[in-house]
Structures are given as structure tokens and as C-alpha cells.
Coordinates of C-alpha atoms and ligand atoms in Angstrom, one line a residue:
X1 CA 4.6 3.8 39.1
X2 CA 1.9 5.3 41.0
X3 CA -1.2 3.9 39.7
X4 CA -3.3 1.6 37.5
X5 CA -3.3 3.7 34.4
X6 CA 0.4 4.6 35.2
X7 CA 1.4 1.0 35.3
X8 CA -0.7 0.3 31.9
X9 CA 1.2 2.7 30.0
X10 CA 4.3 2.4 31.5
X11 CA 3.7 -1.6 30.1
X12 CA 3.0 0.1 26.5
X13 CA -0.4 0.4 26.8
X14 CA -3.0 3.1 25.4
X15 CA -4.8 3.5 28.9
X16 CA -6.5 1.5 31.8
X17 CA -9.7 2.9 32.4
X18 CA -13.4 2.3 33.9
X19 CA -16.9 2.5 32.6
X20 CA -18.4 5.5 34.3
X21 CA -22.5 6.0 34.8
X22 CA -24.3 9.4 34.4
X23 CA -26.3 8.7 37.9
X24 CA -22.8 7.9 39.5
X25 CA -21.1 11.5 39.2
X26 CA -23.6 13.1 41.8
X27 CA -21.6 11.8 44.5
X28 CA -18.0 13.2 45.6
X29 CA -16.4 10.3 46.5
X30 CA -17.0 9.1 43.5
X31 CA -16.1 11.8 41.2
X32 CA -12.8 12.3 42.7
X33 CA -11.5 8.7 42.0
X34 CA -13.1 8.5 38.6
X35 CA -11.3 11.7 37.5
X36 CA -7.6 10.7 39.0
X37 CA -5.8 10.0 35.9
X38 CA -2.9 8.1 37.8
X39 CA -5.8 4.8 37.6
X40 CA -7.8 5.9 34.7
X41 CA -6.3 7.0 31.3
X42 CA -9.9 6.2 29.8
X43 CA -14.0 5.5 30.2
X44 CA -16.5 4.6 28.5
X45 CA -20.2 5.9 29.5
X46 CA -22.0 2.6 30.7
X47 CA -25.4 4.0 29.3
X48 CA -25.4 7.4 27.7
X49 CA -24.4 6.7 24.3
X50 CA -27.1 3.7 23.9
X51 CA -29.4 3.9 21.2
X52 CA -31.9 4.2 23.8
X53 CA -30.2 7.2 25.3
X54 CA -29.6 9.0 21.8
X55 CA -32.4 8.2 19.7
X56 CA -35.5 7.3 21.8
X57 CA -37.5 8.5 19.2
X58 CA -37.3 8.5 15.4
X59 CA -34.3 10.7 14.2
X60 CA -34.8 13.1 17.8
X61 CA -31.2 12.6 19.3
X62 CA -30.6 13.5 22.4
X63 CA -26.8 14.0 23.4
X64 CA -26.8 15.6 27.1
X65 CA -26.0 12.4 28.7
X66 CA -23.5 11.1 26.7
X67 CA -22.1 15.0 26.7
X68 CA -21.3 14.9 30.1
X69 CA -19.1 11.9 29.9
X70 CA -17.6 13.2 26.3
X71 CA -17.1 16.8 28.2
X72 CA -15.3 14.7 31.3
X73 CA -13.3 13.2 29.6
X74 CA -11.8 16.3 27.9
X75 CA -11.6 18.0 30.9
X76 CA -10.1 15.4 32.8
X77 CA -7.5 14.0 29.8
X78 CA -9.0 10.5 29.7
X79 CA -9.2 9.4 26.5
X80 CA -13.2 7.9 25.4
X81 CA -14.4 4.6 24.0
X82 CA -17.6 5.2 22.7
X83 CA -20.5 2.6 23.7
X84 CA -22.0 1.6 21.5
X85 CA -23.9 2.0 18.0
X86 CA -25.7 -1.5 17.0
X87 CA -27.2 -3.9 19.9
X88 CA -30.2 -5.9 20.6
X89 CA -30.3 -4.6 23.6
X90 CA -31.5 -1.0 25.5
X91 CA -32.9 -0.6 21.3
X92 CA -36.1 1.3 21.7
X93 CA -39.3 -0.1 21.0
X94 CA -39.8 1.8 17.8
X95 CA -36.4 0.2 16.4
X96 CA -37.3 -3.2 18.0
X97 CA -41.3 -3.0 17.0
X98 CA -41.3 -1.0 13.8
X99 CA -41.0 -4.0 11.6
X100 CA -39.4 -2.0 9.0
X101 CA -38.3 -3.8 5.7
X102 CA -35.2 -4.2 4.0
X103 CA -34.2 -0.8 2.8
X104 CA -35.6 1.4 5.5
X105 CA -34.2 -0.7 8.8
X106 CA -30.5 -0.4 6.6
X107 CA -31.3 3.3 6.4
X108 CA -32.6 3.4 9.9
X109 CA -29.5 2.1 11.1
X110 CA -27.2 4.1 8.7
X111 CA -29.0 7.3 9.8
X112 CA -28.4 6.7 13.3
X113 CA -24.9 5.2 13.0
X114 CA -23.6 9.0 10.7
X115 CA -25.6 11.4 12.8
X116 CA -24.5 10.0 16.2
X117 CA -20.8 9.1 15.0
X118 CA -20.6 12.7 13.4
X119 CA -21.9 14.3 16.5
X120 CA -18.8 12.7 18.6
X121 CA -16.1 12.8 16.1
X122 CA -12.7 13.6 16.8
X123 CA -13.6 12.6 20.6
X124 CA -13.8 9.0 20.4
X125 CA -10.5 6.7 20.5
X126 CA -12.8 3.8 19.7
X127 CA -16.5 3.5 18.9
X128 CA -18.0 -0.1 19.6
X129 CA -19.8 -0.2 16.5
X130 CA -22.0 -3.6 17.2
X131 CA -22.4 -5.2 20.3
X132 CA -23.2 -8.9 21.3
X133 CA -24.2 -10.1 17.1
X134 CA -23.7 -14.0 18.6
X135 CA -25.8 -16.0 20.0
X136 CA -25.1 -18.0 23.3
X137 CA -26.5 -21.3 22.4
X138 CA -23.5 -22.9 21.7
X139 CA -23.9 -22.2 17.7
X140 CA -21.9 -19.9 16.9
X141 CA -24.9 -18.1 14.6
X142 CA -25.8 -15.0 14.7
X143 CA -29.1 -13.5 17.1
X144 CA -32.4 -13.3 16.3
X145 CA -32.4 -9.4 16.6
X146 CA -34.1 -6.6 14.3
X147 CA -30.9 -5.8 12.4
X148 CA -30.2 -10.0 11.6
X149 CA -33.5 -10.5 10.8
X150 CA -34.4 -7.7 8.6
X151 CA -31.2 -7.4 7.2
X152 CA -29.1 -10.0 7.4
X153 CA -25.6 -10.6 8.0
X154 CA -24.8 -7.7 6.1
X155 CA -26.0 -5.4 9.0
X156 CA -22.4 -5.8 10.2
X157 CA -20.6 -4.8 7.2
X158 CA -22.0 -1.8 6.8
X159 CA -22.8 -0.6 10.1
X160 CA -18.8 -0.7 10.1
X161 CA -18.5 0.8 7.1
X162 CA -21.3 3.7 7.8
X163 CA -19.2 4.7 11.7
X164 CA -15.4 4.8 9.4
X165 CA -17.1 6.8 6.7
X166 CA -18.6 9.5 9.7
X167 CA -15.3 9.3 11.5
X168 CA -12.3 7.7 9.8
X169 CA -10.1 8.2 12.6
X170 CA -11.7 6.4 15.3
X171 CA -11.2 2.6 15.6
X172 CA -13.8 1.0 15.6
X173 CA -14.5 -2.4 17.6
X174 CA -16.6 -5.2 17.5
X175 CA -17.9 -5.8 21.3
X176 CA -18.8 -9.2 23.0
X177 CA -18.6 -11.9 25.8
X178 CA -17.6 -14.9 26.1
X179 CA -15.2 -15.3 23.4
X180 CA -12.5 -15.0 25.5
X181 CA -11.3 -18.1 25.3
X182 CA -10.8 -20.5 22.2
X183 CA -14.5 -21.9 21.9
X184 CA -17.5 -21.6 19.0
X185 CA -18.5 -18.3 19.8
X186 CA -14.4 -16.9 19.7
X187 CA -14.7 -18.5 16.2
X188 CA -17.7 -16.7 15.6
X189 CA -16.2 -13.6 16.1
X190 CA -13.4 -13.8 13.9
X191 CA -15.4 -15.1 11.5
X192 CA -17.4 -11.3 11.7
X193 CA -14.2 -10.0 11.7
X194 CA -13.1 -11.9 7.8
X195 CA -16.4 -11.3 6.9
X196 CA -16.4 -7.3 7.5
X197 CA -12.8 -7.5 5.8
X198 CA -14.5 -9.7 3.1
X199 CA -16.7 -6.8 1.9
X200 CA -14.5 -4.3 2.4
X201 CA -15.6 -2.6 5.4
X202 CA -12.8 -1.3 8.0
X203 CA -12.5 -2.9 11.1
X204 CA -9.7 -2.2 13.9
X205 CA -10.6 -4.2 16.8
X206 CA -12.2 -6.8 18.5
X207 CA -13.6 -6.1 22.4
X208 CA -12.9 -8.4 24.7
X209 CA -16.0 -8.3 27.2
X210 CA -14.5 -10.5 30.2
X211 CA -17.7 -10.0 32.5
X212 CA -15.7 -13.5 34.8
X213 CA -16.6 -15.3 37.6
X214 CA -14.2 -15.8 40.3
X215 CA -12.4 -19.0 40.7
X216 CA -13.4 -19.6 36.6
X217 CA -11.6 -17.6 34.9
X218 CA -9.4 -18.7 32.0
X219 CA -5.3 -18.9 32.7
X220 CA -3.1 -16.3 31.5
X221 CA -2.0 -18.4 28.1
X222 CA -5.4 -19.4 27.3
X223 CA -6.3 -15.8 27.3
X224 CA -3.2 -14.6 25.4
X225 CA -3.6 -17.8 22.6
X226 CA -7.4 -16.6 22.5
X227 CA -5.8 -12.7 21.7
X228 CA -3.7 -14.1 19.4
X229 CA -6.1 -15.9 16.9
X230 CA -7.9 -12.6 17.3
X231 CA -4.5 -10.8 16.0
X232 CA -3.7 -12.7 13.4
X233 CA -6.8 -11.4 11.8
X234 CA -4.9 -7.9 11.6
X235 CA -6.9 -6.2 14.1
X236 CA -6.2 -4.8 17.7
X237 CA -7.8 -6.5 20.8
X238 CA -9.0 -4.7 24.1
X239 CA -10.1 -5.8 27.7
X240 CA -13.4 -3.7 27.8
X241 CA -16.0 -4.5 30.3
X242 CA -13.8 -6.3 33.0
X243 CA -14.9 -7.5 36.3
X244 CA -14.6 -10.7 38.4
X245 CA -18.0 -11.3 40.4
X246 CA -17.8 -13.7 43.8
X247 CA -20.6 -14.8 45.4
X248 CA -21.6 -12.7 48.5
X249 CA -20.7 -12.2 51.1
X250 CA -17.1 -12.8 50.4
X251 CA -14.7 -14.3 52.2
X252 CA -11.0 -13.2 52.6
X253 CA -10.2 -16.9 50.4
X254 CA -12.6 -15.5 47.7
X255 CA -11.1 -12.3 47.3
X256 CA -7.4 -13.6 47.1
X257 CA -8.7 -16.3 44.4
X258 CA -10.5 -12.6 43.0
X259 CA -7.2 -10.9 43.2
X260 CA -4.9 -13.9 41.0
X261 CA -7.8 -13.9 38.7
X262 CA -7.2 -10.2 37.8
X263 CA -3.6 -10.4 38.0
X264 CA -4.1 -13.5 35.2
X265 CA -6.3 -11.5 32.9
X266 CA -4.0 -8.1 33.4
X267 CA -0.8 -10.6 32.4
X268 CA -2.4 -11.3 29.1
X269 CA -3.1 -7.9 28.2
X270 CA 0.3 -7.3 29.2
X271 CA 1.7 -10.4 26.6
X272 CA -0.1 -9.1 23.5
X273 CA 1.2 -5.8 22.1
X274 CA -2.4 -5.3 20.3
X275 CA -4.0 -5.7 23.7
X276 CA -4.0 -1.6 23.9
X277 CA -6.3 -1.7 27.3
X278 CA -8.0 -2.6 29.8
X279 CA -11.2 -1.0 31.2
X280 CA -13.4 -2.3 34.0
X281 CA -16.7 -2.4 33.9
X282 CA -17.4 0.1 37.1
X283 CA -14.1 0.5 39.2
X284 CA -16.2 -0.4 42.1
X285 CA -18.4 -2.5 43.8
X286 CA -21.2 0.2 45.1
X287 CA -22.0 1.6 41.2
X288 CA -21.2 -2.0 39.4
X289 CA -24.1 -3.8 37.9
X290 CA -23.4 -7.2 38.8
X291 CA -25.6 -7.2 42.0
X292 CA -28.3 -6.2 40.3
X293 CA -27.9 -8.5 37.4
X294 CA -26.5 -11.8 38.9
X295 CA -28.2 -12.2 42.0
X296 CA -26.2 -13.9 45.1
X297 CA -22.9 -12.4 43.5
X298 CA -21.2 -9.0 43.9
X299 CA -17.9 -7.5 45.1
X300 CA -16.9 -7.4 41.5
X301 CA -14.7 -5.0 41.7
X302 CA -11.4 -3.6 42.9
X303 CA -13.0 -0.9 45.0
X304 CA -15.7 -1.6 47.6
X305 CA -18.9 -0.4 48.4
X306 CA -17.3 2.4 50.7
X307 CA -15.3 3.4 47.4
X308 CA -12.0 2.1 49.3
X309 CA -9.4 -0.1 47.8
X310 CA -9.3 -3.5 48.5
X311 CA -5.3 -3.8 48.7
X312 CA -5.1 -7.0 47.8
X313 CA -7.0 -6.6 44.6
X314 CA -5.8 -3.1 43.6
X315 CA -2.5 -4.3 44.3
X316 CA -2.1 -7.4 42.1
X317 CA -3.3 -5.7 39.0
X318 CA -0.7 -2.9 40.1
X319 CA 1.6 -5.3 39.9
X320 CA 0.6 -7.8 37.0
X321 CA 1.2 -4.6 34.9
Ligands
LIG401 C1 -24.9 -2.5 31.3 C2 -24.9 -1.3 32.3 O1 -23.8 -1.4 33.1 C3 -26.1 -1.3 33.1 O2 -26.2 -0.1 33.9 C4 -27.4 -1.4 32.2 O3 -28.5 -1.5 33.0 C5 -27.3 -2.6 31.3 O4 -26.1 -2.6 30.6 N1 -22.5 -5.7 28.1 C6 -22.4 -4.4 27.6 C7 -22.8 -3.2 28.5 O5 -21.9 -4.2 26.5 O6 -23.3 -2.2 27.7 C8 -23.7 -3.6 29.6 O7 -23.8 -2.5 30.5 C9 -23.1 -4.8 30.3 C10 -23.0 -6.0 29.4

């Protein structure tokens, strides 16, 4: 076993992988870890295949930065989850603003779910169709967001619906956080993923966010029971934004609490057979977005700033595998 992707499928997994960033492959360093197949089976492109990124302006889409990562991929065997269709978020303005009704957002949304899906079939293992539907408040309900709103629940349904009917063969995955663990919003999740069955609408999977805080995170079993009630529903689970922030600067106690954490969340994976993989959200800590998005934490990652391993990290998810 010679590395992390190595150890995933060596543990009957589809892949270990790594979210990888346009603005990231300009560096060397960078691109010759991101491309070594012995730690990363897959990626996902942490921006380029946004709505944002594709379709900034009404039905003009844009592909060249999502290429690149498609085109990486193929070159360098790792297989692609796509990221992602439907989200409140990075939605441009004209989507978020337009105050569309009824029929035109559905057809909006079906428009730019078919011509993006179609553009990438064949080259997607997985497509995260909708991303982050539930809200955090402790309610279980789903977001205020253009697509709720206008829509209504039904947004989900046939947003699924819409991406199997572009590309059948690609699974396609509901994406969130914090429902990994038993808890209102987990609930709320499989309740979107009875309610997409419910109208007939193919679903395969259910995304596992597991953005963590060190020294928080859930045990191994309350993880794998949390998988398990996701299983039951008949659908596959994935690990797919992983990382474990600590606040900064770290100590050497932090990152060995860091290293236990990932070794717990890695175990789980390992316990479910329909936990296919595991991808972490940047593989290290120079390109990852916590910094930037939870001040006074950082080192999220196994990698450091330098791009170097930190042993003790790399090693126990090496090993949990
Ligand atoms: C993040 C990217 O990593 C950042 O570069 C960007 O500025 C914001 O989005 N949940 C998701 C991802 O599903 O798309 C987010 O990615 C992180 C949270």
C-alpha cells in the first residue's frame, strides 16, 4: 500500500481524492502531488463548475474552467465528481434577482441543469445535483433560496430528474453539512432523499460534507449509524468535502487530536460498504479555504503550507484505511 487512494481501494473503495482549484495548478509543487494517483483516485473542481462559473449570464455557458479540471482528470486517470448544479450560493445575480415566476425559474433551472450535464456527460462519476437545500436553524426546513421560493419543494425532484434524464449514467448526489451525525438536519436529508424517490426522480447518493472542527468531531460509530440511516434509504453515501480545521497556530497536541479525528472519520467510511469515498476539501493547508473562511483556524489539512506531509496526519488516515 503506497498511498491514500491506494489504501482506499485496496479497502473496496471507488477512490480517495481532493477538491482541486483552477488558480491552484499554476504552481509546480502543487501540480505534482495533485496528479499522483497513488493519493488521489479522484477531484472535484472547488469552483469551476458553479453556476457562477458556467452560466454568468443568461443561457452563455462558459466551460474553460471546469475543462481544465474535466481534461485533468482524463489525463491523469482520476476519476470526477462534478460540483455542483443547484445552490444558493456563488448563483449569479441574474438567477438570484431575476424574480422569475413559477414556470420560467423551473425552466431556468432545467435549462441550465441539461445543457451543463450534457456538456460533461460520460465524464462525471457523480454530479452533486443540489447543494446545501437545509436550513441551519435547527428546523430541519428547507432555505429561503430562489429555487424554494419560487418553486417549491419540488425544485428538488426535478432538478434530479432533469441531471439523470441528460446523463443517466452518472450518480447523482445530494450535497450538505452537518448531517453527519444523527440530528434534525440528518433527518432532513433523508427526508429529500424519500421525497425525490416519492416522485419518482432517481437519486443515488447522499454527500457527506464533513467540513469538522478538531477535537469535535463525531466518533467512528456515530458516524457509521449516521451512514447507515442514510443506507437504508437505498442510496450510496460519500465523504466529500473533508477537512478538520484547528485553531492557529497549532500545537503538536492539536495536530495529534487532528490526526485521531481523521483516522475516526476514515474508519467509518471504511465500515459502510456504500461509503464509496472520501475526498478532502483541498489536500493542503496553503490552497484550503478555511483560513479565509473561519478566521483564527487553519492547518485543515493533511499537507502543510509548504505542500509537505505532516506524518502524523497523512499517516493515520494511511492507516485507518
Ligand atoms: C468553497 C470553495 O472552496 C471556495 O474557494 C469558495 O470561495 C467558496 O466555496 N461547501 C461546498 C463547496 O459545497 O462548494 C464550498 O467550496 C465549501 C462549502
Amino acid at each position: 500500500v503506497t498511498g491514500l487512494n491506494t489504501a482506499a481501494q485496496a479497502a473496496g473503495k471507488v477512490y480517495f481524492g481532493t477538491a482541486v482549484d483552477n488558480g491552484d495548478l499554476g504552481n509546480s509543487q502543487y501540480t505534482s502531488e495533485e496528479k499522483n494517483t497513488a493519493d488521489f483516485g479522484q477531484v472535484t473542481p472547488a469552483n469551476s463548475m458553479k453556476w457562477d462559473a458556467i452560466e454568468a449570464s443568461r443561457n452563455r455557458f462558459t466551460y474553460t474552467q471546469g475543462d481544465v479540471i474535466a481534461n485533468l482528470a482524463k489525463t491523469n486517470g482520476q476519476k470526477l465528481r462534478c460540483h455542483n448544479l443547484v445552490w444558493h450560493s456563488q448563483l449569479p445575480s441574474w438567477v438570484s434577482s431575476g424574480n422569475f415566476d413559477n414556470a420560467t425559474l423551473i425552466s431556468i433551472m432545467k435549462n441550465h441543469i441539461t445543457t451543463e450535464v450534457t456538456h460533461y456527460k460520460g465524464q462525471c462519476y457523480a454530479w452533486d445535483v443540489v447543494n446545501e437545500a437545509i436550513n441551519d436553524d435547527g428546523s430541519g426546513t428547507l432555505r429561503s433560496d430562489p429555487f424554494h421560493n419560487t418553486i417549491g419543494p419540488a425544485y428538488l425532484p426535478i432538478a434530479f430528474a432533469t441531471a439523470h434524464a441528460a446523463d443517466p449514467n452518472a450518480k447523482l448526489y445530494y450535497n450538505d453539512y452537518n448531517i453527519e451525525t444523527a440530528g434534525v438536519k440528518s433527518t432532513a436529508a433523508q427526508n429529500i432523499v424519500k421525497m425525490i424517490k416519492a416522485y419518482g426522480a432517481h437519486i443515488d447518493g447522499v454527500g457527506l460534507q464533513s467540513h469538522f472542527v478538531s477535537g469535535s468531531t463525531p466518533s467512528t460509530a456515530t458516524q457509521v449509524a449516521n451512514m447507515n440511516a442514510f443506507t437504508a434509504l437505498g442510496v450510496d453515501v460519500a465523504i466529500t468535502e473533508l477537512d478538520i480545521r484547528v485553531k492557529t497556530p497549532e500545537t503538536s497536541a492539536e495536530l495529534t487530536q487532528q490526526a485521531t479525528d481523521y483516522s475516526n472519520t476514515i474508519k467509518a467510511c471504511k465500515q459502510v460498504t456504500r461509503c464509496v469515498g472520501v475526498t478532502l476539501w483541498d489536500w493542503n493547508d496553503k490552497n484550503s479555504w478555511v483560513p479565509g473562511t473561519f478566521p483564527g483556524y487553519g492547518a485543515a489539512t493533511p499537507w502543510d503550507t509548504n505542500f509537505q506531509k505532516k506524518t502524523q496526519v497523512y499517516n493515520a488516515i494511511l492507516n485507518a484505511w
